[in-house]
PDB file of C-alpha atoms in Angstrom:
ATOM      1  CA  TYR A   1       0.000   0.000   0.000  1.00 91.00           C
ATOM      2  CA  ILE A   2       1.297   3.473  -0.791  1.00 92.00           C
ATOM      3  CA  TYR A   3       0.477   5.734   2.139  1.00 90.00           C
ATOM      4  CA  HIS A   4       0.832   9.061   0.407  1.00 90.00           C
ATOM      5  CA  GLY A   5      -1.349  11.799  -1.013  1.00 87.00           C
ATOM      6  CA  ASP A   6      -4.348  13.789   0.141  1.00 83.00           C
ATOM      7  CA  ASN A   7      -6.636  10.832   0.910  1.00 81.00           C
ATOM      8  CA  ARG A   8      -4.144   8.831   2.972  1.00 83.00           C
ATOM      9  CA  LYS A   9      -5.678   9.527   6.402  1.00 75.00           C
ATOM     10  CA  LYS A  10      -9.043   8.246   5.208  1.00 77.00           C
ATOM     11  CA  TYR A  11      -7.515   4.753   4.833  1.00 75.00           C
ATOM     12  CA  ALA A  12      -5.096   4.842   7.787  1.00 76.00           C
ATOM     13  CA  TYR A  13      -7.311   2.656   9.983  1.00 78.00           C
ATOM     14  CA  ASN A  14      -6.543  -0.467   7.942  1.00 86.00           C
ATOM     15  CA  LEU A  15      -2.790  -0.063   7.340  1.00 88.00           C
ATOM     16  CA  SER A  16      -2.055  -3.115   9.463  1.00 86.00           C
ATOM     17  CA  ASP A  17      -3.972  -5.238   6.921  1.00 89.00           C
ATOM     18  CA  TYR A  18      -1.196  -4.755   4.362  1.00 91.00           C
ATOM     19  CA  ASP A  19       2.023  -6.754   4.125  1.00 91.00           C
ATOM     20  CA  ILE A  20       4.006  -3.735   2.902  1.00 93.00           C
ATOM     21  CA  VAL A  21       3.301  -0.036   3.423  1.00 93.00           C
ATOM     22  CA  PHE A  22       5.386   2.595   1.647  1.00 94.00           C
ATOM     23  CA  THR A  23       5.502   6.172   2.903  1.00 93.00           C
ATOM     24  CA  THR A  24       7.989   8.989   3.421  1.00 93.00           C
ATOM     25  CA  TYR A  25       9.957  10.427   6.315  1.00 93.00           C
ATOM     26  CA  GLU A  26       8.051  13.684   5.869  1.00 92.00           C
ATOM     27  CA  ILE A  27       4.620  12.076   6.215  1.00 90.00           C
ATOM     28  CA  ILE A  28       5.597  10.151   9.322  1.00 91.00           C
ATOM     29  CA  SER A  29       7.180  13.246  10.881  1.00 89.00           C
ATOM     30  CA  ARG A  30       4.113  15.325  10.040  1.00 86.00           C
ATOM     31  CA  GLU A  31       1.560  12.810  11.311  1.00 85.00           C
ATOM     32  CA  ILE A  32       3.276  11.725  14.510  1.00 85.00           C
ATOM     33  CA  GLU A  33       3.311  14.961  16.441  1.00 75.00           C
ATOM     34  CA  LEU A  34       5.682  14.934  19.371  1.00 70.00           C
ATOM     35  CA  VAL A  35       4.235  16.059  22.681  1.00 66.00           C
ATOM     36  CA  GLU A  36       6.731  15.813  25.530  1.00 65.00           C
ATOM     37  CA  GLY A  37       8.637  13.094  23.659  1.00 62.00           C
ATOM     38  CA  ARG A  38       5.547  10.926  23.138  1.00 65.00           C
ATOM     39  CA  SER A  39       3.411  10.454  20.062  1.00 64.00           C
ATOM     40  CA  ASN A  40      -0.103  11.649  19.493  1.00 68.00           C
ATOM     41  CA  ASP A  41      -2.992   9.434  18.382  1.00 75.00           C
ATOM     42  CA  SER A  42      -1.622   8.895  14.883  1.00 81.00           C
ATOM     43  CA  GLN A  43      -2.572   5.556  13.370  1.00 82.00           C
ATOM     44  CA  LEU A  44       1.056   5.139  12.283  1.00 85.00           C
ATOM     45  CA  ALA A  45       2.184   5.276  15.913  1.00 84.00           C
ATOM     46  CA  LYS A  46      -0.527   2.880  17.125  1.00 86.00           C
ATOM     47  CA  ILE A  47       0.320  -0.016  14.805  1.00 89.00           C
ATOM     48  CA  LYS A  48       2.677  -2.717  16.050  1.00 91.00           C
ATOM     49  CA  TRP A  49       4.649  -3.257  12.839  1.00 92.00           C
ATOM     50  CA  LYS A  50       6.459  -6.528  12.233  1.00 93.00           C
ATOM     51  CA  ARG A  51       9.326  -4.730  10.497  1.00 94.00           C
ATOM     52  CA  VAL A  52      10.243  -1.122   9.884  1.00 95.00           C
ATOM     53  CA  ILE A  53      12.763  -0.674   7.100  1.00 95.00           C
ATOM     54  CA  LEU A  54      14.221   2.780   6.600  1.00 94.00           C
ATOM     55  CA  ASP A  55      15.803   3.419   3.229  1.00 94.00           C
ATOM     56  CA  GLU A  56      18.130   6.400   2.885  1.00 91.00           C
ATOM     57  CA  ALA A  57      18.647   6.124   6.651  1.00 88.00           C
ATOM     58  CA  HIS A  58      21.344   8.787   6.577  1.00 86.00           C
ATOM     59  CA  ARG A  59      18.389  11.203   6.693  1.00 87.00           C
ATOM     60  CA  ILE A  60      17.889  10.334  10.380  1.00 88.00           C
ATOM     61  CA  LYS A  61      21.540  10.301  11.438  1.00 84.00           C
ATOM     62  CA  ASN A  62      21.117  13.331  13.711  1.00 85.00           C
ATOM     63  CA  HIS A  63      19.398  11.997  16.841  1.00 85.00           C
ATOM     64  CA  THR A  64      18.087  15.452  17.791  1.00 87.00           C
ATOM     65  CA  THR A  65      15.868  15.931  14.725  1.00 88.00           C
ATOM     66  CA  LYS A  66      12.112  15.451  14.628  1.00 87.00           C
ATOM     67  CA  ALA A  67      12.496  12.889  11.824  1.00 89.00           C
ATOM     68  CA  ASN A  68      14.761  10.721  13.973  1.00 90.00           C
ATOM     69  CA  LYS A  69      12.558  10.984  17.038  1.00 89.00           C
ATOM     70  CA  THR A  70       9.356  10.126  15.161  1.00 90.00           C
ATOM     71  CA  MET A  71      10.943   7.124  13.434  1.00 91.00           C
ATOM     72  CA  CYS A  72      12.004   5.835  16.844  1.00 89.00           C
ATOM     73  CA  LEU A  73       8.400   6.096  18.052  1.00 88.00           C
ATOM     74  CA  LEU A  74       7.211   3.578  15.465  1.00 90.00           C
ATOM     75  CA  LYS A  75       6.567   0.299  17.265  1.00 90.00           C
ATOM     76  CA  ALA A  76       8.223  -2.636  15.523  1.00 93.00           C
ATOM     77  CA  ARG A  77       9.525  -6.083  16.283  1.00 95.00           C
ATOM     78  CA  TYR A  78      12.460  -5.632  13.896  1.00 96.00           C
ATOM     79  CA  ARG A  79      14.144  -2.496  12.575  1.00 94.00           C
ATOM     80  CA  PHE A  80      16.440  -2.125   9.603  1.00 95.00           C
ATOM     81  CA  ALA A  81      18.250   0.992   8.417  1.00 90.00           C
ATOM     82  CA  LEU A  82      19.724   1.045   4.917  1.00 91.00           C
ATOM     83  CA  THR A  83      21.942   3.678   3.358  1.00 85.00           C
ATOM     84  CA  GLY A  84      24.575   3.935   0.697  1.00 84.00           C
ATOM     85  CA  THR A  85      25.952   7.113   2.220  1.00 79.00           C
ATOM     86  CA  PRO A  86      29.203   6.622   4.120  1.00 73.00           C
ATOM     87  CA  ILE A  87      30.066   8.161   7.475  1.00 69.00           C
ATOM     88  CA  HIS A  88      30.864  11.814   6.824  1.00 69.00           C
ATOM     89  CA  ASN A  89      31.291  13.707  10.025  1.00 68.00           C
ATOM     90  CA  SER A  90      31.761  11.470  13.040  1.00 68.00           C
ATOM     91  CA  ILE A  91      31.309   7.927  14.346  1.00 65.00           C
ATOM     92  CA  ASN A  92      27.864   9.044  15.637  1.00 65.00           C
ATOM     93  CA  ASP A  93      26.728   9.122  12.005  1.00 61.00           C
TER      94      ASP A  93
END
């Protein structure tokens, strides 16, 4: 399922019915609002995903950004981070 576009929230209630859900860092960051370090009632944050796979994971290398914090709020049994971008600045990357 491609979770993107103007009508995406209308179908968010059944995302857990799909084997694969594609979305973007921006949509997750926008929909999971951070309130005192915890997520709001976003359907994305409520689902217990089997796997979360982040492509272009170098986009969340800074642990202080909203994108990083919201990705960490996704509940998942397994997590994978993929990137082709090498370490640039420090070992924390």
